[in-house]
XYZ file of C-alpha atoms in Angstrom:
217
model
C -10.875 -136.058 -8.839
C -12.214 -133.313 -10.992
C -10.172 -134.298 -14.006
C -11.261 -137.925 -13.703
C -14.908 -136.945 -13.518
C -14.501 -134.822 -16.567
C -12.876 -137.791 -18.511
C -15.813 -139.982 -17.561
C -18.427 -137.449 -18.389
C -19.070 -138.610 -21.972
C -19.866 -142.164 -20.735
C -22.380 -140.967 -18.180
C -24.451 -139.186 -20.727
C -25.629 -142.299 -22.609
C -29.319 -143.097 -22.912
C -29.224 -146.112 -20.533
C -26.500 -145.553 -18.085
C -25.349 -148.125 -15.596
C -25.303 -147.518 -11.906
C -21.726 -146.443 -11.909
C -22.526 -144.101 -14.857
C -25.517 -142.745 -13.004
C -23.312 -142.169 -9.961
C -20.837 -140.362 -12.197
C -23.673 -138.227 -13.660
C -24.803 -137.327 -10.179
C -21.261 -136.450 -9.177
C -20.922 -134.385 -12.392
C -24.156 -132.659 -11.599
C -22.782 -131.892 -8.148
C -19.618 -130.486 -9.666
C -21.588 -128.379 -12.076
C -23.792 -127.198 -9.297
C -20.730 -126.322 -7.253
C -19.198 -124.582 -10.269
C -22.474 -122.723 -10.943
C -22.723 -121.783 -7.284
C -19.088 -120.659 -7.298
C -19.760 -118.573 -10.419
C -22.903 -117.095 -9.005
C -21.089 -116.214 -5.758
C -18.249 -114.687 -7.750
C -20.727 -112.817 -9.918
C -22.608 -111.558 -6.970
C -19.328 -110.473 -5.310
C -18.270 -108.769 -8.467
C -21.662 -107.079 -8.794
C -21.528 -106.043 -5.101
C -17.988 -104.697 -5.649
C -19.099 -102.840 -8.774
C -22.078 -101.339 -6.880
C -19.751 -100.380 -4.029
C -17.323 -98.815 -6.434
C -20.215 -96.949 -8.204
C -21.379 -95.687 -4.841
C -17.873 -94.515 -4.014
C -17.561 -92.864 -7.353
C -20.912 -91.172 -6.892
C -19.903 -89.917 -3.446
C -16.563 -88.770 -4.826
C -18.407 -86.957 -7.615
C -20.705 -85.365 -5.031
C -17.727 -84.336 -2.979
C -16.012 -82.867 -6.008
C -19.221 -81.093 -7.023
C -19.686 -79.781 -3.465
C -16.101 -78.641 -3.332
C -16.539 -76.951 -6.683
C -19.711 -75.257 -5.567
C -18.031 -74.143 -2.289
C -15.088 -72.814 -4.266
C -17.412 -70.969 -6.627
C -19.397 -69.624 -3.698
C -16.237 -68.535 -1.939
C -15.064 -66.826 -5.153
C -18.407 -65.075 -5.494
C -18.320 -63.860 -1.891
C -14.728 -62.662 -2.362
C -15.692 -60.769 -5.495
C -18.769 -59.248 -3.785
C -16.574 -58.108 -0.910
C -14.038 -56.630 -3.317
C -16.855 -54.794 -5.123
C -18.305 -53.581 -1.832
C -14.880 -52.347 -0.754
C -14.477 -50.452 -4.024
C -17.937 -48.907 -3.602
C -17.119 -47.918 -0.059
C -13.904 -46.359 -1.219
C -15.736 -44.365 -3.897
C -18.357 -43.215 -1.341
C -15.615 -42.091 1.029
C -13.810 -40.247 -1.781
C -17.069 -38.606 -2.865
C -17.902 -37.655 0.692
C -14.419 -36.094 1.072
C -14.914 -34.132 -2.130
C -18.326 -32.965 -0.962
C -16.913 -31.857 2.371
C -14.036 -30.072 0.712
C -16.428 -28.364 -1.743
C -18.746 -27.340 1.134
C -15.776 -26.035 3.088
C -14.559 -24.009 0.063
C -18.155 -22.705 -0.489
C -18.402 -21.744 3.178
C -15.079 -19.959 3.074
C -16.137 -18.196 -0.104
C -19.421 -17.107 1.434
C -17.659 -15.989 4.578
C -15.222 -13.893 2.545
C -18.116 -12.415 0.612
C -20.082 -11.650 3.802
C -17.050 -10.024 5.300
C -16.593 -7.840 2.201
C -20.280 -6.854 2.143
C -20.248 -6.048 5.869
C -17.133 -3.906 5.443
C -18.572 -2.041 2.425
C -21.931 -1.552 4.122
C -20.272 -0.219 7.248
C -18.285 2.225 5.101
C -21.364 3.573 3.349
C -23.251 3.861 6.614
C -20.275 5.640 8.080
C -20.290 8.146 5.185
C -23.952 8.857 5.713
C -23.572 9.263 9.468
C -20.351 11.274 9.333
C -19.118 13.061 6.180
C -22.516 13.288 4.508
C -24.258 14.438 7.639
C -21.619 17.213 8.216
C -21.911 18.477 4.632
C -25.667 18.327 4.525
C -25.977 20.247 7.833
C -23.346 22.805 6.666
C -21.773 22.626 10.122
C -18.280 23.497 8.786
C -17.656 27.222 8.632
C -15.563 28.961 6.049
C -12.315 28.545 8.027
C -12.590 24.794 7.698
C -12.898 24.787 3.954
C -10.009 22.269 3.568
C -11.847 19.806 5.782
C -15.047 20.454 3.845
C -13.291 19.873 0.553
C -11.869 16.614 1.870
C -15.319 15.430 2.879
C -16.734 16.393 -0.553
C -13.968 14.435 -2.352
C -14.595 11.347 -0.191
C -18.359 11.553 -0.745
C -17.918 11.824 -4.505
C -15.587 8.867 -4.500
C -18.194 6.767 -2.619
C -20.887 7.892 -5.063
C -18.953 6.784 -8.191
C -19.992 3.070 -7.995
C -23.546 4.181 -6.971
C -24.272 5.968 -10.269
C -22.609 9.375 -10.004
C -22.680 11.302 -13.263
C -20.751 14.404 -14.308
C -23.585 16.798 -13.657
C -24.101 15.606 -10.057
C -20.335 15.557 -9.552
C -20.148 19.245 -10.513
C -23.267 20.305 -8.571
C -22.521 18.876 -5.174
C -19.332 20.800 -4.309
C -21.280 24.100 -5.064
C -24.287 22.972 -3.060
C -22.201 22.163 0.037
C -20.366 25.484 0.061
C -23.335 27.405 1.548
C -25.467 26.934 4.580
C -28.769 25.026 4.197
C -30.762 28.309 4.303
C -28.646 29.673 1.436
C -29.177 26.703 -0.913
C -31.496 27.051 -3.841
C -33.893 24.424 -5.240
C -31.275 23.034 -7.629
C -28.699 22.519 -4.840
C -31.335 20.825 -2.590
C -32.368 18.573 -5.450
C -28.748 17.572 -6.109
C -28.189 16.764 -2.377
C -31.399 14.765 -2.142
C -30.635 12.767 -5.262
C -27.089 11.996 -4.091
C -28.370 10.960 -0.660
C -30.845 8.580 -2.343
C -27.955 6.979 -4.284
C -26.049 6.358 -1.028
C -29.120 4.960 0.694
C -29.797 2.589 -2.240
C -26.267 1.260 -2.000
C -26.726 0.532 1.658
C -30.060 -1.231 0.963
C -28.529 -3.408 -1.778
C -25.592 -4.371 0.514
C -28.026 -5.405 3.238
C -29.911 -7.545 0.730
C -26.679 -9.193 -0.377
C -25.711 -9.860 3.196
C -29.064 -11.426 4.007
C -28.885 -13.504 0.854
C -25.401 -14.838 1.638
C -26.406 -15.693 5.192
C -29.506 -17.574 3.938
C -27.291 -19.490 1.425
C -24.826 -20.383 4.176
C -27.639 -21.668 6.407
C -29.155 -23.791 3.606
C-alpha cells in the first residue's frame, strides 16, 4: 500500500540496493510520478478554472461597462430630448408673441388708417362744399345765417392747419361780398386759407400711403 511504500522508502535509497529495494524504488518512482501527474492535472484544472473565471469576470465587466454606456447614452438622449422640447416650447411662445404683436400692430395701423381716411374725407368735403360755396359767393344776403355757419366751420377746420388771428379776422369779411366786390387783401386771405386746407389734405394722403406701405411690409 501507499503507507507501506513510504515506510520502505528510506531503505530503497541506499547506494547499493538489493533487488527488492530496487523494486521498491521503482514503485516509489511510480507513486511519485502518479502524484506528480495528479498534481499537474489538478494544477492544470485549477489554471483552466481560473482562466475560465477570469474570462467570465471579463465578460461580466464588459457587460457592466456596456450597460453603463447604454444607460449613459439613454440619459444623454433623454436630456437632449428634454432640451429640444424646452427649445420648441420657447420657439412656440416666441412665435405666439410675434403673432400677437403683429396683430396689435395691424390693428393699430388699421385704426390709424381709418382715422386718416375719415379726417381726409372731412377736409376734402369742406373744400368741395362749404369752402366752394363761400369762395363762389353763391349765398345771397338772405342766407347770411347759412353763410355764417359755413364760415365758422371753415375756421374750425383751419385751426389745426395753422390759422392765426389775422386770417381768422379777415376771412369772415372777405366772404361777405361777391367775388367781384373783393379787394386784393380779401383775395389774398382766401387764397392763403385755401392753400392751408390743401396742404392738410396732401399731408393726410401722405400719412395714408405711409401706413399702407408699413402694413404691406
